[in-house]
Every structure is written in structure tokens, then in C-alpha cells.
Coordinates of N, CA and C in Angstrom, one line a residue:
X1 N 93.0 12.4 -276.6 CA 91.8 12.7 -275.8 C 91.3 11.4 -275.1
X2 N 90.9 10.4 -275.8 CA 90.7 8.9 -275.4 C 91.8 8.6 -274.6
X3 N 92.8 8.4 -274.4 CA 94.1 8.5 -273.6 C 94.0 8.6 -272.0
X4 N 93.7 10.2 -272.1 CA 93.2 10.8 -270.9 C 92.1 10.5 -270.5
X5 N 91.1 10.6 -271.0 CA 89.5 9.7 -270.1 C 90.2 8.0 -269.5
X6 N 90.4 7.7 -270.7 CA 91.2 6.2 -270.4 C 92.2 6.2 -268.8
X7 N 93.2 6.9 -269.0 CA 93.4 7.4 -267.8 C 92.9 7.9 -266.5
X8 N 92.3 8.8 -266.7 CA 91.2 9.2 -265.7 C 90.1 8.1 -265.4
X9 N 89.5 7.3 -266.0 CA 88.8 6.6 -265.8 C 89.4 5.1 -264.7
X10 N 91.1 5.2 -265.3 CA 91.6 3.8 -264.4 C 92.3 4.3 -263.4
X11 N 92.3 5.3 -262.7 CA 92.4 5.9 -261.0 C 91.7 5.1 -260.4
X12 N 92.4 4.8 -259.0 CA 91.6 3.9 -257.9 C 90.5 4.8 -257.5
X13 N 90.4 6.3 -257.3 CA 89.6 7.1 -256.7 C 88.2 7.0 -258.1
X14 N 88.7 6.9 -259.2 CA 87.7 6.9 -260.4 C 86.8 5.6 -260.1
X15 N 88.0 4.6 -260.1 CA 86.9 3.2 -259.7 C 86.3 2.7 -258.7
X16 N 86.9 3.9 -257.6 CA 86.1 3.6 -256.1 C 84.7 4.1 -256.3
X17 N 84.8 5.1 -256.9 CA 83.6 6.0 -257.1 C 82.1 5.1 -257.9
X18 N 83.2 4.3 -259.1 CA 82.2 3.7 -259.7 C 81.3 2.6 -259.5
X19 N 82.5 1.8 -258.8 CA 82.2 0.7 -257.6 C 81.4 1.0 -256.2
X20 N 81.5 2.4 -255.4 CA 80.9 2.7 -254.8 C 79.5 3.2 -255.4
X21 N 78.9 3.6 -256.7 CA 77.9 4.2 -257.5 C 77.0 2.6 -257.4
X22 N 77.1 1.4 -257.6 CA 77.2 0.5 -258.0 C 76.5 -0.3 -256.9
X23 N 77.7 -0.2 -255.6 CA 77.4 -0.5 -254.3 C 76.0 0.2 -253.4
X24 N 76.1 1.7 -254.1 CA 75.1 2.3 -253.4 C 73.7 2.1 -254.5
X25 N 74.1 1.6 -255.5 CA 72.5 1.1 -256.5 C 72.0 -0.2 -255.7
X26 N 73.0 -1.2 -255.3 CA 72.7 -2.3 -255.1 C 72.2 -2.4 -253.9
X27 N 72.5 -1.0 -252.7 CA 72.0 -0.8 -251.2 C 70.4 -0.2 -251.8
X28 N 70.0 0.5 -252.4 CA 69.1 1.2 -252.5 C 68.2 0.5 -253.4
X29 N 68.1 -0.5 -254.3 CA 67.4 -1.8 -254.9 C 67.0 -2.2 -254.2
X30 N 67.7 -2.8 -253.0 CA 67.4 -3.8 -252.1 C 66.5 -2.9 -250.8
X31 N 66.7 -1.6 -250.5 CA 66.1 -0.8 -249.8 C 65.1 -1.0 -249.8
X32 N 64.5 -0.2 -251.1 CA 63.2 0.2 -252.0 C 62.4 -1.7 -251.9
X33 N 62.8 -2.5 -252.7 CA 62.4 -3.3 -252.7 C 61.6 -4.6 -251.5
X34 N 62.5 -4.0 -250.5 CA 61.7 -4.4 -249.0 C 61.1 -3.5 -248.4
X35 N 61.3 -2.4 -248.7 CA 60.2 -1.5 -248.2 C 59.0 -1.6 -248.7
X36 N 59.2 -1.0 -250.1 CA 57.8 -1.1 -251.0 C 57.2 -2.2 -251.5
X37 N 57.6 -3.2 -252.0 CA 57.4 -4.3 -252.3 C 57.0 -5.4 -251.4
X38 N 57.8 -5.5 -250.6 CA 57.8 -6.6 -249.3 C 57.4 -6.2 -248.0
X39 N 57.2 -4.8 -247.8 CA 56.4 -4.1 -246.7 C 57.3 -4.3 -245.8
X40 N 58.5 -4.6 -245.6 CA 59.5 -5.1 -244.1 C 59.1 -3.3 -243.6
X41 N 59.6 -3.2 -242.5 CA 59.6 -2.1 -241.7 C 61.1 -1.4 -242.2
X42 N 61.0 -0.1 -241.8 CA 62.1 0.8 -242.4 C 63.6 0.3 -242.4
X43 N 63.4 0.2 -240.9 CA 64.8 0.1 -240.1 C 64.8 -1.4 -240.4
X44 N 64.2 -2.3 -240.8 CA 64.5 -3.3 -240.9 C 65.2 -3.8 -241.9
X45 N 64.4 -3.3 -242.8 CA 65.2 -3.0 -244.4 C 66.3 -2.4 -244.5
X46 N 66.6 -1.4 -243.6 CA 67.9 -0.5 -243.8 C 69.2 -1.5 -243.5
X47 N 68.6 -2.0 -242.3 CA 69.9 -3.2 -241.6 C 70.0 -3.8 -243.2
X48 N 69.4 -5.0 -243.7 CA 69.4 -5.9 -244.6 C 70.2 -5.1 -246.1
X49 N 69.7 -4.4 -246.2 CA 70.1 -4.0 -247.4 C 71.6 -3.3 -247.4
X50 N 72.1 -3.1 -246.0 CA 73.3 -2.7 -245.5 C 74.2 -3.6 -246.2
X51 N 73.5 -4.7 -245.4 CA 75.0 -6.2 -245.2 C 74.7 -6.6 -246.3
X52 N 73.6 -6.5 -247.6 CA 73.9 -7.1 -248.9 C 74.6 -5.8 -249.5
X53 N 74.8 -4.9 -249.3 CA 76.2 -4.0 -250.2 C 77.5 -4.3 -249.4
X54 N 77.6 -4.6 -247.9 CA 78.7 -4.6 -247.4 C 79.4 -5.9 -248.3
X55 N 78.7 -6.5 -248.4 CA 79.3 -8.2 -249.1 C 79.4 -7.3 -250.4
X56 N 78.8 -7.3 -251.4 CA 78.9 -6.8 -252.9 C 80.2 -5.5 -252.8
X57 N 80.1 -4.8 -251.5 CA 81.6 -4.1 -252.0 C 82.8 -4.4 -251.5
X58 N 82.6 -5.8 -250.6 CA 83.9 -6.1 -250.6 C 84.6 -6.7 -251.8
X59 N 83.3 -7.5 -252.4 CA 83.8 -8.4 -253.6 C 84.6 -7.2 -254.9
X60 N 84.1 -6.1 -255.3 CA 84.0 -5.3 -256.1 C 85.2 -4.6 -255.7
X61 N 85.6 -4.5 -254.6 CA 86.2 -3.3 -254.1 C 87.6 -4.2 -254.4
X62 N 87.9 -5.6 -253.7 CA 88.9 -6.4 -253.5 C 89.6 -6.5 -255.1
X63 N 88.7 -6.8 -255.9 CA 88.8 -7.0 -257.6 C 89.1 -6.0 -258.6
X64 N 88.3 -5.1 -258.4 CA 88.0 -4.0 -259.4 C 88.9 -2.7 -259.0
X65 N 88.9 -2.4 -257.4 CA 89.0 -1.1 -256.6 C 90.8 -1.5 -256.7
X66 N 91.4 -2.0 -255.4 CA 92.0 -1.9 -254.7 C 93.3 -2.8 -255.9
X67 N 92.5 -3.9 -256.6 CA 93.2 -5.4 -257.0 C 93.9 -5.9 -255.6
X68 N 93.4 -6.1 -254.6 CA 94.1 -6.6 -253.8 C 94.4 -8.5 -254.0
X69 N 95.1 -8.6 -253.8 CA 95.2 -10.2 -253.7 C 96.1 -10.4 -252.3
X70 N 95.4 -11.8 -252.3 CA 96.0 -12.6 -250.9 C 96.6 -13.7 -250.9
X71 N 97.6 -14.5 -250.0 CA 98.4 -15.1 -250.5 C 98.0 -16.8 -249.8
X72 N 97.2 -15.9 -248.7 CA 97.2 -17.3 -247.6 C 95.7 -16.6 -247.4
X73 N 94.8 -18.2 -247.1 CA 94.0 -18.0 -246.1 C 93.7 -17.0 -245.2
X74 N 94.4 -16.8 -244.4 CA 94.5 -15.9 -243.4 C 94.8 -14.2 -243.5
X75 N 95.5 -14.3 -244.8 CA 95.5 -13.2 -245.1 C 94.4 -12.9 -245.6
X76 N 93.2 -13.2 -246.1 CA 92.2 -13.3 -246.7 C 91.2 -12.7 -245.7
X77 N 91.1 -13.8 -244.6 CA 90.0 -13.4 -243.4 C 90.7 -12.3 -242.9
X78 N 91.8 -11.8 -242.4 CA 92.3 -10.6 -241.7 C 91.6 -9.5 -242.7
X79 N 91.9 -9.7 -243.9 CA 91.4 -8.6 -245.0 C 89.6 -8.2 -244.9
X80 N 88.9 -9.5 -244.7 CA 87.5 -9.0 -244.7 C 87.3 -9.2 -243.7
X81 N 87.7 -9.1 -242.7 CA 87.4 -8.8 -241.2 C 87.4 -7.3 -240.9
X82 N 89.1 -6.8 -241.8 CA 89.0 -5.3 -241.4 C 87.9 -5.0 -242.1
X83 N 87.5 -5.3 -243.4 CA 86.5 -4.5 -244.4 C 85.3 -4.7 -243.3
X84 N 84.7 -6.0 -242.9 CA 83.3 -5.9 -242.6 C 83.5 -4.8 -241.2
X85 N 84.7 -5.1 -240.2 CA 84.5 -4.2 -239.4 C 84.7 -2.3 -239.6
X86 N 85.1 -2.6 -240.2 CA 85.0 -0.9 -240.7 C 83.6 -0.7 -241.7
X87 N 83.1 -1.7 -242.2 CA 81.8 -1.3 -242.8 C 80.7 -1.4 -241.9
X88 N 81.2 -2.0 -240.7 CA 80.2 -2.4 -239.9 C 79.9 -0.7 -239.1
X89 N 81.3 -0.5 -238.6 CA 81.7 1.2 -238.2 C 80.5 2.3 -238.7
X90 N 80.7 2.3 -240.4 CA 80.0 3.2 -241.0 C 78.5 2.7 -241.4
X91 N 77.9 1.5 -240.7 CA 76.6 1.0 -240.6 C 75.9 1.7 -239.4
X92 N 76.6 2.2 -238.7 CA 76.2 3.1 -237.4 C 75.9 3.6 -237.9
X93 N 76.7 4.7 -238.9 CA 76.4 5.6 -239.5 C 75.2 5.9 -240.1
X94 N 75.0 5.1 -240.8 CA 74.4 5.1 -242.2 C 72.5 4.5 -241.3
X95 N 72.5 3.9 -240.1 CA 71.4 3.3 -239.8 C 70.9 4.3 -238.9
X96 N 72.2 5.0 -238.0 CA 71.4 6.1 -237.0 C 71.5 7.5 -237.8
X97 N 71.9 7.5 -239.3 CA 71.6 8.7 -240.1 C 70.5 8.4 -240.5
X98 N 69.9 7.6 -241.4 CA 68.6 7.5 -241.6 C 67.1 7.6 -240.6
X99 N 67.7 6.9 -239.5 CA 66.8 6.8 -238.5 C 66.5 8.2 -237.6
X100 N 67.2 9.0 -237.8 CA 67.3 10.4 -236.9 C 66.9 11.3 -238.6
X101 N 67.2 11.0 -239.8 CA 66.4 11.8 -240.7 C 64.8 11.3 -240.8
X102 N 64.7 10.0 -240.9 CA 63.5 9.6 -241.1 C 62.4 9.4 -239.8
X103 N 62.4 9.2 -238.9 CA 62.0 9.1 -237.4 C 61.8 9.9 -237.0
X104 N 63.3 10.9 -236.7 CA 63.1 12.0 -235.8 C 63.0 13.0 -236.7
X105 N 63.4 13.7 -238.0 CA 63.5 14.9 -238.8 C 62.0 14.8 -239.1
X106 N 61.8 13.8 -240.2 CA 60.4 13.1 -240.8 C 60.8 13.3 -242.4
X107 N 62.0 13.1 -242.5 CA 62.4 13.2 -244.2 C 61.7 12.2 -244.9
X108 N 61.7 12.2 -246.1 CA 61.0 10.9 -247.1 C 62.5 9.8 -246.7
X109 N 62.0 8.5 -246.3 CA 63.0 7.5 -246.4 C 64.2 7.6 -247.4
X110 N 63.9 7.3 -248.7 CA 64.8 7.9 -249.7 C 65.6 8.8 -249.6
X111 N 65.6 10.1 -249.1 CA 66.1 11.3 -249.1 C 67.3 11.1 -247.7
X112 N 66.6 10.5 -246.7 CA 67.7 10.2 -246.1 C 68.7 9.2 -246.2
X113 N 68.5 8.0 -246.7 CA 69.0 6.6 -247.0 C 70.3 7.6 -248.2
X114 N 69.7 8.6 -248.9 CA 70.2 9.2 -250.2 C 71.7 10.0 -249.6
X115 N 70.6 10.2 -248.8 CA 72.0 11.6 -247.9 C 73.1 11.3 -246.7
X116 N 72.7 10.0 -246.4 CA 73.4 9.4 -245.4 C 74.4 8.4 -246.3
X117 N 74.6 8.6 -247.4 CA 75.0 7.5 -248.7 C 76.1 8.3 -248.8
X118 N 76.2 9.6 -249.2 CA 77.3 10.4 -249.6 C 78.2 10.5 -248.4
X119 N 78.0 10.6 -246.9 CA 78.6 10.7 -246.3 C 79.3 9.3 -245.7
X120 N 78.8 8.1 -246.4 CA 79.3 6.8 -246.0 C 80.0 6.4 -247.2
X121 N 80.0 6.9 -248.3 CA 80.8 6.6 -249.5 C 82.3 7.1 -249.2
X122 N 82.3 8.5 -248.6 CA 83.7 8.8 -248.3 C 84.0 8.0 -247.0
X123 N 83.7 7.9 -245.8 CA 84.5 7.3 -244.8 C 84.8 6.1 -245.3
X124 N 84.0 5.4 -245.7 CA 84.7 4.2 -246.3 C 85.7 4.1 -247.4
X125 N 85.8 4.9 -248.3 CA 87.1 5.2 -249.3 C 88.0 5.0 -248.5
X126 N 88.0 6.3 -247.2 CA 89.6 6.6 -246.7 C 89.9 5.2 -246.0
X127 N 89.0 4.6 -245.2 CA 89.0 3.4 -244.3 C 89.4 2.0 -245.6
X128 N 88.8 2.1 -246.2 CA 89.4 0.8 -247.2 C 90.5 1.3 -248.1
X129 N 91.1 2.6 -247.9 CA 92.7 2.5 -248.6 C 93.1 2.6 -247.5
X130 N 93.5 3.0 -246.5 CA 94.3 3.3 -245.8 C 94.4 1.9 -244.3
X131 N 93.2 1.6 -244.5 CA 93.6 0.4 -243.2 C 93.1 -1.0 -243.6
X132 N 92.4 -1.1 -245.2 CA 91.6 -2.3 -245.3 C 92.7 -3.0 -246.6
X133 N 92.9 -2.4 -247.7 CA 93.7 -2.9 -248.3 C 94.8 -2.2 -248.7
X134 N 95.3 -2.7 -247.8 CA 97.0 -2.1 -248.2 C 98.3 -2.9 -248.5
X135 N 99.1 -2.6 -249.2 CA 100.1 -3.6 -249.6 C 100.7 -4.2 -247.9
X136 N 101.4 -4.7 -248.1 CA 102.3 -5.5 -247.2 C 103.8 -4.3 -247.4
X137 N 103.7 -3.9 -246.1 CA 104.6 -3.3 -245.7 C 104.3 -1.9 -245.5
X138 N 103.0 -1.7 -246.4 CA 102.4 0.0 -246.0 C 102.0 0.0 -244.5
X139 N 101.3 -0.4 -243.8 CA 100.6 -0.2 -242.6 C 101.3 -1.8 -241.4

């Protein structure tokens, strides 16, 4: 039985999930925290707290997720170049999903930051297996 959770637990999709869980605590910490705390304006906070998960999941995702390694320099920046630009992609997302729940719907901030989270957790999965880290010779 330990075996199988063991198993189940070391799937890339298991660890994306948990690294994405992690990614989206560390967006939503930092959300809450300039909103409520530091009074920044909504959308201001939404930007910031974006780019400090986009950094925290590349680190996470490169190590834990994917194990990607690089050989050269260059292979390096090509790698977080695609990540930031595809995270950048699903920051559209995630900034004109909030802003069109919270602005124009009138959701509680949370609820939308919440709901626009689930739908940015998967485009980013397929986008960082399939075009961000991939072996050498897949794509």
C-alpha cells in the first residue's frame, strides 16, 4: 500500500499539482498581504504577486516538477525565457480573469484570484510539459 501512494505521489502530474498548490499559496500570501495589509490597490497587487509565483514556480517546477537540467548557459535562459513567456501568456489570464470577476462581475477579490487560479494551473501544466521543459530531442 505505501508502495502505491509512494508511487502515485512521485508522478510528474502528482508533483505538478503539489508544486502548483504551493505556487498558488505563495500567489495568494502575497495577494492578501498587499491588499489587506499594505493597502496597494487590487490590480496592483494582482500584477506583483503574479511575478513573485512566476519566479517561485519556475524554481520549483525546474527542480522538483520537471528535474530539468541544463548544460550550457544558454540553455538555461532559452528555458526561462519560454517559462516566463508562457507564464507571462497565462498572466493575461489570470489579471483580466480577476479584473472582469472583481470590477466588472463584483465578486469578492479572493473568489476570483481563487477561480481564475484553477484555470491557470492547468494551461500552465500543458505549456510547461510540452513546450517549456522538454528533453532535447522531444520538441
Amino acid at each position: 500500500m505505501m508502495k502505491k501512494i509512494y508511487n502515485l505521489m512521485n508522478t510528474e502530474a502528482m508533483r505538478y499539482i503539489i508544486v502548483g498548490g504551493f505556487t498558488t499559496l505563495v500567489n495568494l500570501v502575497c495577494f492578501t498581504l498587499l491588499c489587506k495589509v499594505f493597502n496597494v490597490e487590487v490590480n496592483i497587487s494582482n500584477i506583483i504577486s503574479v511575478i513573485v509565483a512566476i519566479l517561485f514556480a519556475y524554481v520549483t517546477n525546474k527542480i522538483f516538477v520537471f528535474k530539468s537540467h541544463c548544460s550550457t548557459m544558454k540553455e538555461l535562459y532559452l528555458e526561462f525565457s519560454k517559462f516566463v513567456g508562457a507564464r507571462l501568456l497565462t498572466m493575461i489570464i489570470e489579471v483580466g480573469g480577476v479584473f472582469l470577476l472583481f470590477e466588472i462581475i463584483g465578486q469578492d477579490e479572493l473568489i476570483a484570484k481563487l477561480e481564475t487560479q484553477i484555470i491557470v494551473l492547468i494551461a500552465n501544466f500543458i505549456i510547461s510539459k510540452f513546450l517549456v521543459f522538454t528533453k532535447k530531442g522531444e520538441l
